Coordinates of C-alpha atoms in Angstrom, one line a residue:
Chain A
M152 CA 114.7 107.3 145.1
I153 CA 110.9 107.8 145.3
Q154 CA 109.6 111.1 146.5
L155 CA 106.0 111.9 147.2
I156 CA 105.2 115.5 147.8
D157 CA 101.8 116.7 149.2
I158 CA 100.0 113.8 147.5
E159 CA 96.2 114.0 147.5
K160 CA 94.0 111.4 145.9
V161 CA 90.3 111.9 145.8
Y162 CA 87.8 109.5 144.1
R163 CA 84.7 111.3 142.9
T164 CA 81.4 109.9 141.8
K165 CA 78.2 111.8 141.0
T166 CA 77.1 111.5 144.6
I167 CA 80.1 111.0 146.8
E168 CA 83.7 112.1 147.2
T169 CA 86.2 109.8 148.9
V170 CA 89.5 111.0 150.0
A171 CA 91.9 108.1 149.6
L172 CA 95.1 110.0 150.4
H173 CA 95.5 113.3 152.2
R174 CA 98.7 115.3 152.1
V175 CA 101.1 112.4 152.0
N176 CA 104.8 113.3 152.0
L177 CA 107.2 110.4 151.8
H178 CA 110.8 109.9 150.7
V179 CA 111.9 106.4 150.1
E180 CA 115.7 106.1 150.0
R181 CA 117.7 103.9 147.7
G182 CA 118.2 100.4 149.2
E183 CA 115.5 100.8 151.8
F184 CA 112.9 98.1 152.6
V185 CA 109.8 100.0 153.6
S186 CA 106.7 98.3 154.8
I187 CA 103.4 100.1 154.8
M188 CA 100.7 99.0 157.2
G189 CA 97.2 100.1 158.0
P190 CA 93.6 98.9 158.1
S191 CA 91.7 98.0 154.9
G192 CA 90.7 101.1 152.9
C193 CA 93.2 103.4 154.4
G194 CA 94.9 104.1 151.1
K195 CA 97.9 101.8 151.1
S196 CA 97.3 100.3 147.7
T197 CA 96.4 103.7 146.2
L198 CA 99.7 104.9 147.6
L199 CA 101.5 102.0 146.0
N200 CA 99.8 102.6 142.6
I201 CA 100.8 106.2 142.7
M202 CA 104.4 105.3 143.6
G203 CA 104.4 102.7 140.7
L204 CA 103.1 105.3 138.2
L205 CA 99.9 103.3 137.7
D206 CA 97.7 106.0 139.0
E207 CA 97.9 109.8 139.1
P208 CA 97.5 111.8 142.3
T209 CA 94.7 114.4 142.3
S210 CA 97.3 116.9 143.5
G211 CA 100.9 116.8 144.6
H212 CA 104.0 115.5 142.8
V213 CA 105.8 112.2 142.4
A214 CA 109.5 112.1 141.6
I215 CA 111.6 109.1 140.7
D216 CA 115.4 109.7 141.1
G217 CA 114.6 113.4 141.6
Q218 CA 112.8 113.7 138.3
P219 CA 109.1 114.7 138.5
V220 CA 106.9 112.5 136.4
K221 CA 103.8 114.6 136.1
T222 CA 104.5 115.8 132.6
H223 CA 105.6 112.4 131.3
S224 CA 103.8 110.9 128.4
D225 CA 102.1 107.5 128.5
S226 CA 104.9 105.8 126.7
K227 CA 107.6 107.5 128.9
L228 CA 105.8 106.4 132.1
A229 CA 105.5 102.9 130.6
K230 CA 109.3 102.9 130.0
L231 CA 110.0 104.0 133.5
R232 CA 107.8 101.3 135.0
N233 CA 109.4 98.8 132.7
E234 CA 113.0 99.7 133.5
K235 CA 112.9 100.9 137.1
I236 CA 110.0 99.2 138.9
G237 CA 109.0 95.6 139.5
F238 CA 105.5 94.8 140.8
V239 CA 104.5 91.9 143.0
F240 CA 100.7 91.5 143.7
Q241 CA 98.8 89.7 146.3
S242 CA 96.9 87.7 143.6
Y243 CA 100.1 87.1 141.6
H244 CA 98.6 88.3 138.3
L245 CA 100.2 85.5 136.3
I246 CA 99.0 84.7 132.7
Y247 CA 97.6 81.2 133.0
D248 CA 98.1 80.5 129.2
L249 CA 101.8 81.0 129.4
S250 CA 104.4 78.8 131.1
V251 CA 106.4 79.9 134.1
V252 CA 109.4 81.0 132.1
D253 CA 107.2 82.9 129.5
N254 CA 105.5 84.7 132.4
V255 CA 108.8 85.7 133.8
E256 CA 110.0 87.0 130.4
L257 CA 107.0 89.3 130.1
P258 CA 108.6 92.6 131.2
L259 CA 111.5 92.0 128.8
L260 CA 109.0 91.8 125.9
Y261 CA 108.6 95.5 126.1
R262 CA 112.3 96.2 125.8
N263 CA 114.7 95.7 122.9
V264 CA 116.0 92.4 124.2
S265 CA 116.7 89.4 122.0
G266 CA 114.7 86.2 122.5
S267 CA 117.8 84.3 123.8
D268 CA 118.7 87.0 126.2
R269 CA 115.2 87.2 127.5
R270 CA 115.2 83.5 128.1
K271 CA 118.6 83.7 129.9
R272 CA 117.5 86.5 132.2
A273 CA 114.2 84.8 132.9
L274 CA 116.0 81.6 133.9
E275 CA 118.4 83.5 136.1
A276 CA 115.5 85.2 137.8
L277 CA 113.8 81.9 138.4
E278 CA 117.0 80.5 139.8
K279 CA 117.0 83.3 142.4
V280 CA 113.6 82.4 143.6
G281 CA 114.4 78.6 143.6
L282 CA 112.1 77.7 140.7
S283 CA 114.6 76.4 138.2
A284 CA 112.8 73.0 138.1
R285 CA 109.5 74.5 137.2
T286 CA 110.2 76.6 134.2
K287 CA 108.0 74.7 131.8
H288 CA 105.1 74.3 134.2
F289 CA 102.0 76.4 133.9
P290 CA 100.8 78.6 136.8
N291 CA 97.8 76.3 137.6
Q292 CA 100.3 73.4 138.2
L293 CA 101.9 75.4 141.0
S294 CA 101.1 76.1 144.7
G295 CA 100.3 79.6 145.9
G296 CA 103.8 80.1 147.2
Q297 CA 105.4 79.0 144.0
R298 CA 103.1 81.3 142.0
Q299 CA 104.2 84.2 144.1
R300 CA 107.8 83.2 143.6
V301 CA 107.1 83.3 139.8
A302 CA 105.6 86.8 140.2
I303 CA 108.8 87.8 142.1
A304 CA 111.0 86.3 139.4
R305 CA 109.0 88.3 136.8
A306 CA 109.6 91.5 138.8
L307 CA 113.3 90.6 139.0
A308 CA 113.7 89.7 135.3
G309 CA 113.7 93.3 134.3
N310 CA 116.4 94.0 136.9
P311 CA 114.5 96.9 138.5
E312 CA 115.8 99.3 141.1
I313 CA 112.5 99.3 143.0
I314 CA 110.1 96.5 143.9
L315 CA 106.6 97.5 144.9
A316 CA 104.8 94.6 146.6
D317 CA 101.1 94.8 147.4
E318 CA 100.5 92.3 150.2
P319 CA 102.8 89.7 148.7
T320 CA 102.1 87.2 151.5
G321 CA 98.4 88.0 151.8
N322 CA 97.2 84.8 150.0
L323 CA 99.8 82.5 151.5
D324 CA 100.0 80.4 154.7
S325 CA 102.7 81.4 157.2
V326 CA 105.3 79.0 156.0
M327 CA 105.0 80.1 152.4
G328 CA 104.7 83.7 153.5
E329 CA 108.0 83.4 155.4
E330 CA 109.6 81.9 152.2
I331 CA 108.5 84.9 150.2
M332 CA 109.6 87.3 152.8
D333 CA 113.0 85.7 152.9
I334 CA 113.4 86.1 149.2
L335 CA 112.4 89.8 149.4
L336 CA 114.8 90.4 152.4
R337 CA 117.6 88.7 150.5
L338 CA 117.0 90.8 147.4
N339 CA 117.1 93.9 149.6
Q340 CA 120.2 93.0 151.6
E341 CA 122.3 91.3 148.9
E342 CA 121.4 93.2 145.8
G343 CA 120.4 96.5 147.3
T344 CA 116.9 96.5 145.7
T345 CA 114.7 99.2 147.1
I346 CA 111.4 97.5 148.3
V347 CA 108.1 99.1 149.3
M348 CA 105.7 96.5 150.7
V349 CA 102.1 96.9 151.7
T350 CA 101.2 94.3 154.4
H351 CA 98.7 93.5 157.0
D352 CA 101.2 91.2 158.8
E353 CA 102.9 93.0 161.7
N354 CA 105.6 90.3 161.9
M355 CA 106.5 90.7 158.3
A356 CA 106.6 94.4 158.6
L357 CA 108.9 94.3 161.6
K358 CA 111.5 92.5 159.5
T359 CA 111.8 95.5 157.2
N360 CA 114.0 98.4 158.0
R361 CA 111.3 101.0 157.9
L362 CA 107.6 100.8 158.9
I363 CA 105.1 103.4 157.9
R364 CA 101.5 103.3 159.2
F365 CA 98.5 104.7 157.5
F366 CA 95.1 105.6 158.8
D367 CA 92.3 107.2 156.8
G368 CA 94.5 108.2 154.0
Q369 CA 97.1 109.8 156.2
Q370 CA 100.5 108.8 157.2
V371 CA 100.3 108.5 161.0
A372 CA 103.7 106.9 161.9
D373 CA 107.1 106.4 160.3
S374 CA 109.6 104.3 162.2
R375 CA 112.5 106.3 160.7
V376 CA 111.1 109.5 162.0
L377 CA 110.5 107.9 165.4
E378 CA 114.0 106.6 165.5
A379 CA 115.3 110.0 164.7
Q380 CA 113.2 111.5 167.4
I381 CA 114.5 109.0 170.0
Chain B
M31 CA 106.5 90.1 120.4
I32 CA 105.2 88.2 117.3
R33 CA 106.5 84.9 118.7
H34 CA 104.9 85.7 122.0
L35 CA 101.5 86.3 120.3
F36 CA 101.8 83.0 118.4
K37 CA 102.6 81.2 121.6
L38 CA 99.8 82.9 123.5
I39 CA 97.2 82.0 120.8
W40 CA 98.6 78.5 120.3
N41 CA 98.2 77.9 124.1
Q42 CA 94.6 79.3 123.8
K43 CA 93.9 77.2 120.8
K44 CA 91.0 75.4 122.4
S45 CA 89.2 78.6 123.3
N46 CA 90.0 80.0 119.8
F47 CA 89.1 76.9 117.9
L48 CA 85.6 78.0 116.8
L49 CA 86.9 81.4 115.7
I50 CA 89.8 79.7 113.7
T51 CA 87.2 77.3 112.1
E52 CA 85.0 80.3 111.2
I53 CA 87.9 82.0 109.5
F54 CA 89.0 78.8 107.8
F55 CA 85.5 78.5 106.2
S56 CA 85.3 82.2 105.4
F57 CA 88.6 82.0 103.6
L58 CA 87.5 79.0 101.6
V59 CA 84.2 80.7 100.6
L60 CA 86.0 83.9 99.8
F61 CA 88.5 82.0 97.8
A62 CA 85.7 80.2 95.8
V63 CA 83.8 83.4 95.1
L64 CA 86.9 85.4 94.3
S65 CA 88.1 82.6 91.9
F66 CA 84.8 82.8 90.1
G67 CA 84.8 86.6 90.1
I68 CA 88.5 86.9 89.0
Y69 CA 88.0 84.3 86.3
N70 CA 85.1 86.3 84.9
Y71 CA 86.9 89.6 85.3
H72 CA 90.0 88.2 83.4
N73 CA 87.7 87.1 80.6
Y74 CA 85.8 90.4 80.6
T75 CA 89.0 92.4 80.2
K76 CA 90.1 90.4 77.2
P77 CA 89.2 91.7 73.7
L78 CA 86.1 90.4 72.1
G79 CA 87.5 90.9 68.6
F80 CA 84.4 92.7 67.3
T81 CA 82.3 95.8 68.0
Y82 CA 78.6 95.5 68.8
D83 CA 77.6 99.2 68.7
N84 CA 74.8 100.0 66.3
V85 CA 74.6 96.3 65.3
W86 CA 71.1 94.9 65.0
Q87 CA 70.1 91.3 64.8
L88 CA 67.1 90.1 62.8
W89 CA 65.7 86.7 63.3
L90 CA 63.9 85.4 60.3
N91 CA 61.4 82.6 60.8
P92 CA 59.5 81.5 57.7
Q93 CA 56.2 79.6 58.1
T94 CA 56.5 77.4 55.1
D95 CA 58.8 74.3 54.6
S96 CA 59.8 75.2 51.1
T97 CA 63.5 76.0 51.4
A98 CA 63.7 77.1 47.8
H99 CA 60.9 79.6 48.2
N100 CA 62.3 80.8 51.5
L101 CA 65.7 81.4 50.0
A102 CA 64.2 83.4 47.2
V103 CA 62.3 85.5 49.7
Q104 CA 65.4 85.8 51.8
R105 CA 67.4 87.2 48.9
E106 CA 64.8 89.9 48.4
L107 CA 64.9 90.6 52.1
I108 CA 68.6 91.1 52.3
Q109 CA 68.6 93.3 49.2
R110 CA 65.9 95.4 50.7
V111 CA 67.7 95.6 54.0
K112 CA 70.9 96.8 52.3
S113 CA 68.9 99.4 50.4
F114 CA 67.8 101.3 53.5
P115 CA 70.0 104.4 53.8
E116 CA 70.2 103.8 57.6
V117 CA 71.9 100.4 57.0
E118 CA 75.6 100.5 56.4
H119 CA 76.3 96.7 56.1
A120 CA 74.3 93.5 56.4
S121 CA 75.1 89.8 56.4
L122 CA 73.3 86.6 56.8
S123 CA 74.5 84.2 59.4
N124 CA 73.6 81.2 61.4
S125 CA 71.8 81.5 64.6
N126 CA 75.1 81.6 66.6
T127 CA 75.6 85.4 66.2
P128 CA 77.4 87.2 69.0
F129 CA 75.7 86.9 72.4
A130 CA 73.1 84.4 71.1
F131 CA 72.2 81.3 73.1
S132 CA 73.3 79.1 70.3
Q133 CA 76.6 77.3 69.4
M134 CA 77.7 75.3 66.4
N135 CA 81.0 73.4 66.4
N136 CA 83.0 71.0 64.3
N137 CA 86.1 69.0 64.7
L138 CA 89.2 69.8 62.6
S139 CA 92.3 67.9 62.0
Y140 CA 95.7 68.8 60.7
G141 CA 98.7 66.5 60.6
G142 CA 99.1 64.9 64.0
K143 CA 96.5 67.2 65.5
K144 CA 93.2 65.2 65.5
D145 CA 89.7 66.4 66.2
I146 CA 90.4 69.9 67.4
Q147 CA 87.0 71.2 68.4
A148 CA 86.1 74.7 67.0
N149 CA 83.1 76.9 66.8
V150 CA 81.8 77.4 63.2
F151 CA 80.3 80.6 62.1
N152 CA 78.6 80.7 58.6
V153 CA 78.6 84.3 57.5
Q154 CA 78.6 86.5 54.3
A155 CA 81.5 88.6 53.3
D156 CA 79.9 91.7 54.8
Y157 CA 80.0 90.2 58.3
Q158 CA 83.5 91.6 58.7
K159 CA 82.2 95.1 58.1
V160 CA 79.2 94.6 60.3
L161 CA 81.2 93.5 63.3
G162 CA 84.5 95.4 62.5
L163 CA 86.5 92.2 62.5
E164 CA 90.2 92.8 61.9
V165 CA 92.2 90.3 59.9
S166 CA 95.8 90.1 61.2
Q167 CA 97.1 87.6 58.6
G168 CA 95.9 86.8 55.1
R169 CA 92.5 88.3 54.1
W170 CA 88.8 88.1 54.7
F171 CA 86.3 86.5 52.2
G172 CA 86.1 88.2 48.8
P173 CA 84.6 87.6 45.3
Q174 CA 87.7 85.6 44.2
D175 CA 86.6 82.9 46.6
K176 CA 83.7 81.9 44.4
A177 CA 86.2 80.3 42.0
S178 CA 88.2 78.7 44.7
L179 CA 89.0 75.0 44.5
H180 CA 88.7 74.6 48.2
K181 CA 86.3 76.0 50.7
P182 CA 87.9 79.1 52.2
I183 CA 87.8 79.7 55.9
V184 CA 89.1 82.4 58.2
I185 CA 90.3 81.2 61.6
N186 CA 91.0 82.9 64.9
Q187 CA 94.4 82.9 66.5
K188 CA 93.5 80.4 69.1
L189 CA 92.5 77.8 66.5
K190 CA 95.7 78.7 64.5
E191 CA 97.8 77.9 67.6
E192 CA 96.0 74.7 68.3
L193 CA 96.2 73.4 64.7
F194 CA 99.5 74.9 63.4
G195 CA 101.4 76.1 66.4
D196 CA 104.0 78.6 65.2
E197 CA 103.7 77.5 61.6
E198 CA 102.2 79.8 58.9
A199 CA 98.5 79.2 58.7
I200 CA 97.6 80.9 55.4
G201 CA 97.3 78.4 52.6
K202 CA 97.0 75.4 54.8
L203 CA 94.4 72.8 53.8
L204 CA 92.2 71.0 56.3
P205 CA 90.1 68.0 55.3
I206 CA 86.3 68.4 55.4
N207 CA 85.6 65.0 54.1
D208 CA 87.1 62.6 51.7
S209 CA 86.5 64.8 48.7
S210 CA 86.7 68.4 49.9
Q211 CA 89.1 70.5 51.9
Y212 CA 89.1 73.8 53.7
A213 CA 91.7 76.4 52.7
V214 CA 92.8 78.8 55.4
I215 CA 92.8 82.3 53.8
G216 CA 92.9 84.5 56.9
V217 CA 93.5 84.8 60.6
I218 CA 91.8 87.2 63.0
D219 CA 93.3 87.8 66.4
H220 CA 90.2 87.3 68.5
Y221 CA 86.6 86.3 68.3
R222 CA 84.9 85.7 71.6
S223 CA 81.2 85.9 70.7
Y224 CA 79.5 83.7 73.2
S225 CA 79.7 86.0 76.2
E226 CA 82.0 88.7 77.5
F227 CA 82.6 86.5 80.6
D228 CA 83.5 83.4 78.7
P229 CA 87.0 82.5 77.6
E230 CA 87.9 82.6 73.9
E231 CA 87.5 79.3 72.1
A232 CA 88.9 78.1 68.8
A233 CA 86.7 79.4 66.0
Y234 CA 86.5 79.6 62.2
F235 CA 84.3 81.3 59.7
E236 CA 82.9 79.8 56.5
C237 CA 81.5 81.9 53.8
I238 CA 77.8 81.6 52.8
N239 CA 77.4 81.1 49.1
L240 CA 73.8 81.6 48.3
D241 CA 74.3 80.6 44.7
E242 CA 75.6 77.2 45.7
E243 CA 73.9 76.3 48.9
K244 CA 70.3 75.7 48.0
S245 CA 69.3 73.4 50.8
Y246 CA 70.0 75.4 53.9
F247 CA 68.2 78.4 55.3
W248 CA 70.1 81.1 57.2
N249 CA 67.8 82.5 59.8
G250 CA 70.2 85.2 61.2
L251 CA 70.7 88.6 59.7
V252 CA 73.1 91.0 61.3
M253 CA 73.4 94.6 60.2
K254 CA 75.3 97.7 61.1
V255 CA 73.1 100.7 61.2
K256 CA 74.0 104.4 61.2
P257 CA 74.2 106.1 64.6
G258 CA 70.8 107.5 65.5
A259 CA 68.8 104.8 63.8
G260 CA 66.1 104.0 66.3
V261 CA 62.6 102.7 66.9
A262 CA 61.1 104.6 64.0
F263 CA 63.4 103.0 61.5
E264 CA 62.9 99.6 63.2
E265 CA 59.2 99.9 62.7
K266 CA 59.5 101.1 59.1
M267 CA 62.0 98.3 58.3
V268 CA 59.9 95.5 59.8
R269 CA 56.7 96.8 58.1
E270 CA 58.5 96.8 54.7
L271 CA 60.2 93.5 55.2
S272 CA 56.9 91.9 56.3
R273 CA 55.4 93.0 53.0
I274 CA 58.1 91.0 51.2
A275 CA 58.0 88.0 53.6
K276 CA 54.3 87.6 54.2
D277 CA 53.5 85.4 57.2
W278 CA 57.1 85.3 58.3
T279 CA 58.0 86.2 61.9
I280 CA 60.6 88.8 61.9
E281 CA 62.1 89.7 65.3
V282 CA 64.5 92.6 65.7
T283 CA 66.9 93.2 68.6
T284 CA 70.3 94.8 69.1
L285 CA 73.5 93.1 70.0
E286 CA 73.7 95.5 72.9
K287 CA 70.5 94.0 74.4
M288 CA 71.7 90.5 73.7
R289 CA 75.0 91.3 75.4
Q290 CA 73.2 92.6 78.5
S291 CA 70.9 89.6 78.5
K292 CA 73.9 87.2 78.2
A293 CA 75.9 89.1 80.8
K294 CA 73.1 88.6 83.3
M295 CA 73.7 84.9 83.1
T296 CA 77.0 85.5 84.8
T297 CA 76.4 88.6 86.8
V298 CA 73.2 87.4 88.5
P299 CA 74.8 84.3 90.1
M300 CA 77.9 86.4 90.8
V301 CA 75.9 89.0 92.7
A302 CA 73.9 86.2 94.5
L303 CA 77.1 84.5 95.5
G304 CA 78.6 87.8 96.5
L305 CA 75.6 88.5 98.8
V306 CA 75.8 85.1 100.4
C307 CA 79.5 85.6 100.9
G308 CA 79.0 89.1 102.2
F309 CA 76.5 87.8 104.7
L310 CA 78.9 85.2 105.9
V311 CA 81.7 87.6 106.2
F312 CA 79.5 90.0 108.1
N313 CA 78.7 87.2 110.5
V314 CA 82.3 86.4 110.9
A315 CA 83.0 90.0 111.5
L316 CA 80.4 90.1 114.2
G317 CA 81.9 87.0 115.7
L318 CA 85.4 88.4 115.7
F319 CA 84.2 91.6 117.2
G320 CA 82.2 89.9 119.9
V321 CA 84.9 87.4 120.8
L322 CA 87.5 90.2 121.1
W323 CA 85.2 92.3 123.2
Y324 CA 84.6 89.4 125.5
N325 CA 88.3 88.6 125.6
I326 CA 89.1 92.1 126.6
N327 CA 86.6 92.1 129.4
R328 CA 87.8 88.7 130.6
R329 CA 91.4 89.8 130.5
Y330 CA 91.1 93.1 132.3
A331 CA 93.6 92.0 135.0
E332 CA 96.1 90.9 132.4
I333 CA 95.8 94.2 130.6
G334 CA 96.5 95.9 134.0
L335 CA 99.5 93.7 134.6
R336 CA 100.9 94.3 131.1
R337 CA 100.5 98.1 131.7
A338 CA 102.2 97.7 135.1
I339 CA 105.2 95.9 133.7
G340 CA 105.8 98.4 131.0
A341 CA 103.4 98.2 128.1
S342 CA 102.2 101.5 126.8
S343 CA 98.6 102.0 125.7
K344 CA 99.8 101.8 122.1
Q345 CA 101.5 98.4 122.8
I346 CA 98.3 97.1 124.4
R347 CA 96.3 98.2 121.3
N348 CA 98.8 96.5 119.0
Q349 CA 98.8 93.4 121.1
F350 CA 95.1 92.8 120.7
V351 CA 95.1 93.7 117.0
G352 CA 98.1 91.3 116.7
E353 CA 96.2 88.5 118.5
V354 CA 93.3 88.7 116.1
L355 CA 95.7 88.7 113.2
V356 CA 97.4 85.6 114.6
I357 CA 94.0 83.9 115.0
A358 CA 93.3 84.8 111.4
T359 CA 96.7 83.4 110.3
F360 CA 95.9 80.1 111.9
G361 CA 92.5 79.9 110.1
L362 CA 94.2 81.0 106.9
L363 CA 97.0 78.4 107.1
L364 CA 94.4 75.7 107.4
G365 CA 92.5 77.2 104.5
L366 CA 95.7 77.5 102.4
L367 CA 96.4 73.8 102.7
L368 CA 93.2 73.2 100.8
A369 CA 93.2 76.2 98.5
V370 CA 96.7 75.6 97.1
Q371 CA 95.6 72.2 95.8
F372 CA 93.5 74.0 93.2
P373 CA 96.4 75.6 91.3
L374 CA 98.7 72.7 91.9
L375 CA 96.2 70.2 90.6
Q376 CA 94.8 72.5 87.9
V377 CA 91.2 71.9 89.2
F378 CA 88.4 73.0 86.8
Q379 CA 91.1 73.7 84.2
L380 CA 91.4 77.4 85.3
S381 CA 94.8 79.0 85.0
S382 CA 96.9 78.8 88.1
A383 CA 97.3 82.6 88.1
I384 CA 93.5 83.0 88.8
Y385 CA 93.8 80.7 91.8
W386 CA 96.9 82.4 93.2
E387 CA 95.3 85.8 92.7
S388 CA 92.2 84.6 94.5
I389 CA 94.2 83.1 97.4
A390 CA 96.1 86.4 97.8
A391 CA 92.9 88.5 97.6
A392 CA 91.0 86.2 100.0
A393 CA 93.9 86.3 102.5
F394 CA 94.1 90.1 102.2
L395 CA 90.4 90.4 102.8
I396 CA 90.5 88.1 105.8
F397 CA 93.4 90.1 107.3
L398 CA 91.6 93.4 106.5
L399 CA 88.4 92.1 108.1
A400 CA 90.3 91.0 111.2
T401 CA 92.0 94.3 111.5
I402 CA 88.8 96.3 111.1
C403 CA 87.1 94.2 113.7
A404 CA 90.0 94.4 116.1
I405 CA 90.6 98.2 116.0
Y406 CA 87.8 99.4 118.2
P407 CA 87.9 96.7 121.0
S408 CA 91.7 97.1 121.0
Y409 CA 91.4 100.8 121.3
Q410 CA 89.1 100.3 124.3
A411 CA 91.6 97.9 125.8
S412 CA 94.4 100.5 125.4
K413 CA 92.3 103.0 127.4
I414 CA 91.8 100.8 130.4
Y415 CA 93.3 102.4 133.4
P416 CA 96.0 100.1 134.9
A417 CA 95.3 100.7 138.6
V418 CA 91.6 99.9 138.0
A419 CA 92.3 96.9 135.9
L420 CA 94.6 95.4 138.5
H421 CA 91.8 95.5 141.0
E422 CA 89.5 93.5 138.8
E423 CA 90.8 90.1 139.8

């Protein structure tokens, strides 16, 4: 589904060069729920950005469904992000001037989808995350857990094959974190959505079916590789 | 997407209120200035009905009170003027010659039409040749009018329409007083002599008959000179005329100079208003530019999000341009509510077409201004790198 081949990411300023990712090779299969763990600054979010086509590697290749994306134009990359990938962020990234349902509709605005169809799909997505009663509310009228559920609904509205979640429970207490994790697990198990989640929470990570650990920009452990070795 | 933009701006109406207000006032000011400008332009493009090239104006100011003596001297003067080889035609007139700061009017009645106000021009038969007036119906004054029972007049088309509508005008009699009447002998299409920027008014010409009118002095003398007649001729003419009319003040000017002087009465306020309006619009442009720039910096994370969920850089650019246009639309809609009252209520008696044209032009300029102000900040927004923008929050 997502293939990263020899990925290097180096940030350069006038005085310093920082290696964020070093020779990362990773293949995420369709239907997997992968969690990525590691200390702050080890390159997890950079990896997620590269997987989500939001950032370009300094060297190496990214392929989605076997198709390399290096030569894709800006609009083609945008189309891929829109149709194949859904994002969930730690800080939700909701638009506070739009209602819940309008926030959820956002990805569909960039497709040729009619207004009524957009609304229907947004409401369906909100139902999946249990927020049908809050469609007309604005984000500042919701709790943190509810906001994150709106963000998940927004990711689901476009019916993506992949969800990339960057510390989705990072700003939530344990109860709300569990709720969000349950939603993601359900999506993965019932709808077969491929999920890649960056997390600091070991308990959450252990619920996924593959755990990858990063340290200093390098992949140091992969549970699937370990299982294979055992 | 348009609906989305309207919803977004409507939900941000409090923060956009000042900008919407600024656009509202700018639209109204533009509308007012454009109405003034378009009104003047419309008038300017209409025919004057005469030509002013190589037409000179002499102002004759005698120093004595004896009208009989003055008229005698004046006869000599006009004969001498006509005798100059440089002069093609000359005619006495009242002081309300083209582009002069003088007007004379009278009320005329015909049938049920009472007191139609019209400008009166007292001229000699050669006035037609001096100004190149074209008679479209009937004829101009001629020697046969001396034996006329009624006082002959030539009217312009506007007066004809006001008095007679579609009826034939030639031969119609109009009362001057209980004992005398005007007889319409000719119609000219246009005569708009007050200013190039003024609308045409109803007007008629009376013929000066020096043999009959002994109690009135005509202080204007217009003449058509041959091309090339210049300062040397002017000096020579004034010198010779001063010999005939000793102690008289004789001033010479050209209709071209008078036209320019009269035009300034309209163009100077128009330029001043234009400058004030331009300054205002410039300030609005700076405001728009600044607000948009600030918005983009404030909404970095939102731009990152939109890029993440599938917006291309072009769509980001279009969105910000679109937002400014929507803000402009809100301001315009408020302004339109007021502006449309002008054509609907016929305020200032201007034609509705002028108001509608001004509304369209002001709206177009506001949208153009908004687009120009939005282009660069929106371009900058489209260049924001999504991965960087998402880290801003």
